[in-house]
Short mmCIF file of C-alpha atoms and ligand atoms in Angstrom, two decimals:
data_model
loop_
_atom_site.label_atom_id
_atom_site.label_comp_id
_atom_site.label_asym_id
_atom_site.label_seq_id
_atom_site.Cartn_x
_atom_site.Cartn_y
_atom_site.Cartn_z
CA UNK A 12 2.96 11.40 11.56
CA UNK A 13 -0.09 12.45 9.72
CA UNK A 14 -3.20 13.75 9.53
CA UNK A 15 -6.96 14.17 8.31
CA UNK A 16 -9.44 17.37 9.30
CA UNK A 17 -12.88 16.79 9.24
CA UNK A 18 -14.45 20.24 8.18
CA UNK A 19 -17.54 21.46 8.17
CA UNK A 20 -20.62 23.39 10.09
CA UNK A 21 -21.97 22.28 13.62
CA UNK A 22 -24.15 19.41 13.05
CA UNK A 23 -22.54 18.04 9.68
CA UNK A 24 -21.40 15.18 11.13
CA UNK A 25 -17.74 15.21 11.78
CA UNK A 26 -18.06 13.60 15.10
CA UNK A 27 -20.35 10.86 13.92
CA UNK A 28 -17.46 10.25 11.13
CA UNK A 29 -14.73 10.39 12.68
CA UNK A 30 -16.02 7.91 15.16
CA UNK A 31 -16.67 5.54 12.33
CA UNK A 32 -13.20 6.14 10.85
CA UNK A 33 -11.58 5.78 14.18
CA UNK A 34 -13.48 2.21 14.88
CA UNK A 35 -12.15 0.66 11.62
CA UNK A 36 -8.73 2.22 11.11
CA UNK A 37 -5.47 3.42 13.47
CA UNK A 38 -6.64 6.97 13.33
CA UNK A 39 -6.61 8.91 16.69
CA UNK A 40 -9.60 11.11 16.98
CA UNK A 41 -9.24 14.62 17.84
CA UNK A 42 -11.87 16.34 19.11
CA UNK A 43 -11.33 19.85 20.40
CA UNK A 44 -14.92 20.38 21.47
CA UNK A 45 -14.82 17.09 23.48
CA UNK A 46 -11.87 17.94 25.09
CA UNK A 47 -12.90 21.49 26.25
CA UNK A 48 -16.48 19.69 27.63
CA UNK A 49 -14.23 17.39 29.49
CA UNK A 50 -11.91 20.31 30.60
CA UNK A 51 -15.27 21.74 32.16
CA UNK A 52 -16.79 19.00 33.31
CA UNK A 53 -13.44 18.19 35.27
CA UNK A 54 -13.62 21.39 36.34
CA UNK A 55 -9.51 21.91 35.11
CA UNK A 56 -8.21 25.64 34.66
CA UNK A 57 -8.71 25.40 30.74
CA UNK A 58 -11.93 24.30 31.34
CA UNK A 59 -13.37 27.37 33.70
CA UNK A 60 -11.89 29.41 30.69
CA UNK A 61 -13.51 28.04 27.59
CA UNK A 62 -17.40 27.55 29.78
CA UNK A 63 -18.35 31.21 29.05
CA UNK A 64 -17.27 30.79 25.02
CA UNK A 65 -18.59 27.68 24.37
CA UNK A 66 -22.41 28.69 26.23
CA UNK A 67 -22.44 31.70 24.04
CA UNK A 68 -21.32 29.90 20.41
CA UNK A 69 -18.06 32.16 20.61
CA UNK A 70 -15.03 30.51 19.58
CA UNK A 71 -12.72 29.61 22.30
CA UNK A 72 -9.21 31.09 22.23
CA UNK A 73 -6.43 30.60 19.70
CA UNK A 74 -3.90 29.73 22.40
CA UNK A 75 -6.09 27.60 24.76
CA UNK A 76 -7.03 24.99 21.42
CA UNK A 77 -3.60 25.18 20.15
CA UNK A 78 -1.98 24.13 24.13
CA UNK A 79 -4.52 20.97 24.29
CA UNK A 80 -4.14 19.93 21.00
CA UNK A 81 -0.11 19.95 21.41
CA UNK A 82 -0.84 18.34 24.59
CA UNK A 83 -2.49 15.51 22.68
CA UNK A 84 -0.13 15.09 20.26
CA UNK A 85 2.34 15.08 22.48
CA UNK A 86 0.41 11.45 23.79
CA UNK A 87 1.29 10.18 20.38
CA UNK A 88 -1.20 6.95 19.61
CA UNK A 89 -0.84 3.55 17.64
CA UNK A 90 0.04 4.50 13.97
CA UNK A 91 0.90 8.40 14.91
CA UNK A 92 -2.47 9.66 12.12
CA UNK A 93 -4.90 11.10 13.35
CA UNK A 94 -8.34 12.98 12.60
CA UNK A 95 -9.29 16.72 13.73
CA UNK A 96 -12.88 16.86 14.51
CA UNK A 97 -13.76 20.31 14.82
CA UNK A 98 -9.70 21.83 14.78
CA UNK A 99 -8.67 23.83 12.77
CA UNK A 100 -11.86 26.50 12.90
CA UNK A 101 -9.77 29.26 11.67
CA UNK A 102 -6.92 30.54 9.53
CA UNK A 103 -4.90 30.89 12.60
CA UNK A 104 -5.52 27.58 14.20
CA UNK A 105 -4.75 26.83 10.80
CA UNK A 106 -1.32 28.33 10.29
CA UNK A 107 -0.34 27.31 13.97
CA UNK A 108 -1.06 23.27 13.08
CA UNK A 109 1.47 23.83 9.77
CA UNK A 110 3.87 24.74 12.77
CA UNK A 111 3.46 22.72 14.77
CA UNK A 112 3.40 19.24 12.55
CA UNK A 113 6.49 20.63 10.82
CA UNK A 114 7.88 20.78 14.06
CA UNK A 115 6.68 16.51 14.47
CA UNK A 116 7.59 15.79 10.68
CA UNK A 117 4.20 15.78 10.13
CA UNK A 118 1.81 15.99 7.19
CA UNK A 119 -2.17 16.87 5.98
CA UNK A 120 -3.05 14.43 3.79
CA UNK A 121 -6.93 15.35 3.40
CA UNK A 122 -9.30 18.10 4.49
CA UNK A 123 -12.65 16.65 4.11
CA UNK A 124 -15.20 19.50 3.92
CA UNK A 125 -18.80 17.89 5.28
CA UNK A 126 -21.27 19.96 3.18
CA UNK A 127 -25.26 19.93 4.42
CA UNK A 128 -27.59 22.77 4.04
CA UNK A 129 -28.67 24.62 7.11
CA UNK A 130 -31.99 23.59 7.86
CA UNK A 131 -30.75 19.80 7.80
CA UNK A 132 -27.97 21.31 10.50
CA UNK A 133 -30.52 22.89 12.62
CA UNK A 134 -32.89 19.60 12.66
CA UNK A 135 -29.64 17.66 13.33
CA UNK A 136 -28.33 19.78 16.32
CA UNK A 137 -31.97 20.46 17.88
CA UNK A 138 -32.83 16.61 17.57
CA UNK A 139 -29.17 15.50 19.27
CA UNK A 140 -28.76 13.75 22.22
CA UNK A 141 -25.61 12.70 24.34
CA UNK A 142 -24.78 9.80 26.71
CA UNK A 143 -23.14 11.80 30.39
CA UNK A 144 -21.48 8.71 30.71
CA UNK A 145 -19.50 7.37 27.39
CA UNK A 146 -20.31 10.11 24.88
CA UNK A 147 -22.22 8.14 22.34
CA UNK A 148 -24.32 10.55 19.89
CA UNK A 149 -28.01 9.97 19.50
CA UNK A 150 -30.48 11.60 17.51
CA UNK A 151 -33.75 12.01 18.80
CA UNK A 152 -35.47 10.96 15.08
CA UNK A 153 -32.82 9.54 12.73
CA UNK A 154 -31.11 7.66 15.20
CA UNK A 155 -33.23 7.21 18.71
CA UNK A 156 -31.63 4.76 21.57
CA UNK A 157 -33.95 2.14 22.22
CA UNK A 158 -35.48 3.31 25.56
CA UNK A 159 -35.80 7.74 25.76
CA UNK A 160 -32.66 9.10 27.83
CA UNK A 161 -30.86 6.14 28.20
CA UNK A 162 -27.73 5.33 26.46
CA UNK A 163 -28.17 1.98 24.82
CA UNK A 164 -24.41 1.34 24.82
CA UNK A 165 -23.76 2.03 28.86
CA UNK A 166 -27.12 2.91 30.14
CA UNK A 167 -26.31 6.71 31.05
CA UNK A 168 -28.17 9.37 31.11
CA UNK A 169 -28.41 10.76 27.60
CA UNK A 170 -28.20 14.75 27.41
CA UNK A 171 -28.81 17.82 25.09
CA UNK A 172 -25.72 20.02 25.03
CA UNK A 173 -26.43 23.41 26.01
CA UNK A 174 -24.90 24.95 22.94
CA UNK A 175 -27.58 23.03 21.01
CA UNK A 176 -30.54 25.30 22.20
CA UNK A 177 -32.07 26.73 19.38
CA UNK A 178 -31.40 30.13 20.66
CA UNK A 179 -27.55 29.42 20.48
CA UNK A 180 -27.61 27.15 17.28
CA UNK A 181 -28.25 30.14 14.78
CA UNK A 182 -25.04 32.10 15.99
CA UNK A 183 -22.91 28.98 15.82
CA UNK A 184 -23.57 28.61 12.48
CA UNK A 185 -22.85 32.24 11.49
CA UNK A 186 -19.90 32.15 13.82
CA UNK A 187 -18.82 28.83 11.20
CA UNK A 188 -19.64 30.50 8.07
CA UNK A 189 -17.39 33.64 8.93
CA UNK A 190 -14.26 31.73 10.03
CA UNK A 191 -14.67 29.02 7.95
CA UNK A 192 -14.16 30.55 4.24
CA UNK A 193 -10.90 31.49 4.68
CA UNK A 194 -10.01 28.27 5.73
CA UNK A 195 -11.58 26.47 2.96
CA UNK A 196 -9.28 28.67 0.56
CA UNK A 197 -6.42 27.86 2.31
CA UNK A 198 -6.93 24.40 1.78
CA UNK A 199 -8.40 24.35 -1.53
CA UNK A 200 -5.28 26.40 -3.09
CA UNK A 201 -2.58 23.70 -1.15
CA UNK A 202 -4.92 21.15 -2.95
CA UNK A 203 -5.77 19.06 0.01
CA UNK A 204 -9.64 19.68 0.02
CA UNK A 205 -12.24 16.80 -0.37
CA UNK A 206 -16.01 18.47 -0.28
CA UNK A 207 -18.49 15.77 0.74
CA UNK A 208 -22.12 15.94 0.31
CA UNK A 209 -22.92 14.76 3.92
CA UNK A 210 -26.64 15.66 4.17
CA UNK A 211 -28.20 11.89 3.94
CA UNK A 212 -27.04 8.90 5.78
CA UNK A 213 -23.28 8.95 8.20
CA UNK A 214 -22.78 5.84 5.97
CA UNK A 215 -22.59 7.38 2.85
CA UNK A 216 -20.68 10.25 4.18
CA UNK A 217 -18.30 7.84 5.53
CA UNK A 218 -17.76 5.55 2.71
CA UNK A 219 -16.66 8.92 0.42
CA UNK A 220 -13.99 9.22 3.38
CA UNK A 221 -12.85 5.76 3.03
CA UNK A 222 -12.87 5.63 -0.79
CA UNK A 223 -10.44 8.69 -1.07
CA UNK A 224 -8.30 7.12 1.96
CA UNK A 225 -7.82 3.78 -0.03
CA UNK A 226 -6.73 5.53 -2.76
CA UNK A 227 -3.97 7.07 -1.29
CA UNK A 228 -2.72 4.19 0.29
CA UNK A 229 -2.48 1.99 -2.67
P1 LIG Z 22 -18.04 21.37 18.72
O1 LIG Z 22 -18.21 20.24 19.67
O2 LIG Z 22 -16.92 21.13 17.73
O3 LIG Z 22 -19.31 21.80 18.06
O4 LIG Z 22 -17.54 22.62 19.60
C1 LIG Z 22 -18.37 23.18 20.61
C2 LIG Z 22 -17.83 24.53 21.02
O5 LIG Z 22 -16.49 24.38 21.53
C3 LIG Z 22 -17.69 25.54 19.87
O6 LIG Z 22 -18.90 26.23 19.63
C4 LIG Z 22 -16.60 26.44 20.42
O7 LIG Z 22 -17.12 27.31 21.44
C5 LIG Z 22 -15.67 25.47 21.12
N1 LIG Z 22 -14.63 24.95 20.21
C6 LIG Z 22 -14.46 23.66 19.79
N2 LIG Z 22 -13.41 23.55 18.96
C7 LIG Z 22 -12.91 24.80 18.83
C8 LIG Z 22 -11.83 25.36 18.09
N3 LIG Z 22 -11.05 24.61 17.29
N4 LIG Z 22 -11.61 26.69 18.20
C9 LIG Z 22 -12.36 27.47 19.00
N5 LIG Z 22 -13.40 27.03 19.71
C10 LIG Z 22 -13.67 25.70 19.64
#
């Protein structure tokens, strides 16, 4: 088993890429945000616990990430790699993953740090829009579905998250800059850290990715 992180601030892009990874490779995507907004929308247990974090731009529990990612992991998937989207945040979440993949025989091959300044994050995350129905990610500018609120892909009903209000969006990123530099160390010093410039085009953020995966594998 193995693994990639996608790190970097709200709005860099690590969904979009990870997507784009998943699509053309055996990588499971792990998405901790999407899995709490599904925890809420079903209205589970873990769910009712994370809605009052996630509204205000805190970061939800140690414990409550660490018990659905295990959960997933637990799943397995088709080649046993996959992608963290958003996990780890911190230098706890990332100390608890060490345990638990060297508990699976597991290892981090790459953390890919998604660099953008933060005015291109804030036009990114006010600008975003999301399809209710399949999750596809639209951009109100850089990447508009064909007809306004519809999902081109399933013809839902396409949505701006809550947490992307501009009154929330400022504290996210603050929230991201604080937990995030230790975490960048951590990786840096064990080596494993790829910075990509990921302010233009998901293409060119994504074919950095792809370059550095290829050359591992051969
Ligand atoms: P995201 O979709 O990654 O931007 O996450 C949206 C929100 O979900 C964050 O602002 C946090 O409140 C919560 N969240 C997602 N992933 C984590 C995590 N690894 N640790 C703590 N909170 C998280």
């Amino acid at each position: 088993m193995h693994a990639m992180i996608l790190l970097g601030g709200p709005g860099s892009g690590k969904g979009t890429a990870a997507e784009m990874i998943r699509k053309s490779t055996d990588y499971v995507h792990i998405s901790t945000g999407d899995m709490l907004r599904a925890a809420i929308t079903d209205g589970s247990p873990i769910g009712r616990e994370a809605e009052k974090y996630i509204a205000d731009g805190e970061l939800v529990p140690d414990d409550v990430i660490v018990r659905i990612v295990d959960e997933r992991l637990d799943e397995g998937g088709k080649g046993d790699a996959y992608i963290f989207d958003g996990f780890p945040r911190t230098l706890s979440q990332a100390e608890l993953l060490d345990r638990s993949f060297e508990a699976r025989d597991g290892n981090i091959r790459h953390v890919f740090y998604l660099k953008a300044p933060n005015d291109v994050l804030i036009m990114r995350l006010t600008g975003r829009r999301i399809c209710r129905t399949c999750g596809a990610n639209y951009h109100i500018v850089n990447v508009p579905p064909k007809q306004k609120g519809v999902c081109d892909v399933c013809g839902g009903e396409l949505y701006r998250r809550a947490d992307d209000e501009e009154s929330t969006i400022g504290h996210r990123l603050d929230v991201y800059e604080d937990q995030t530099r230790d975490l960048i160390a951590y990786y840096e010093k064990r080596g494993v850290l790829v910075p990509v410039e990921a302010s233009t085009t998901p293409k060119a953020t994504m074919d950095v990715i792809m370059v550095t995966l290829e050359a591992c594998e051969s």
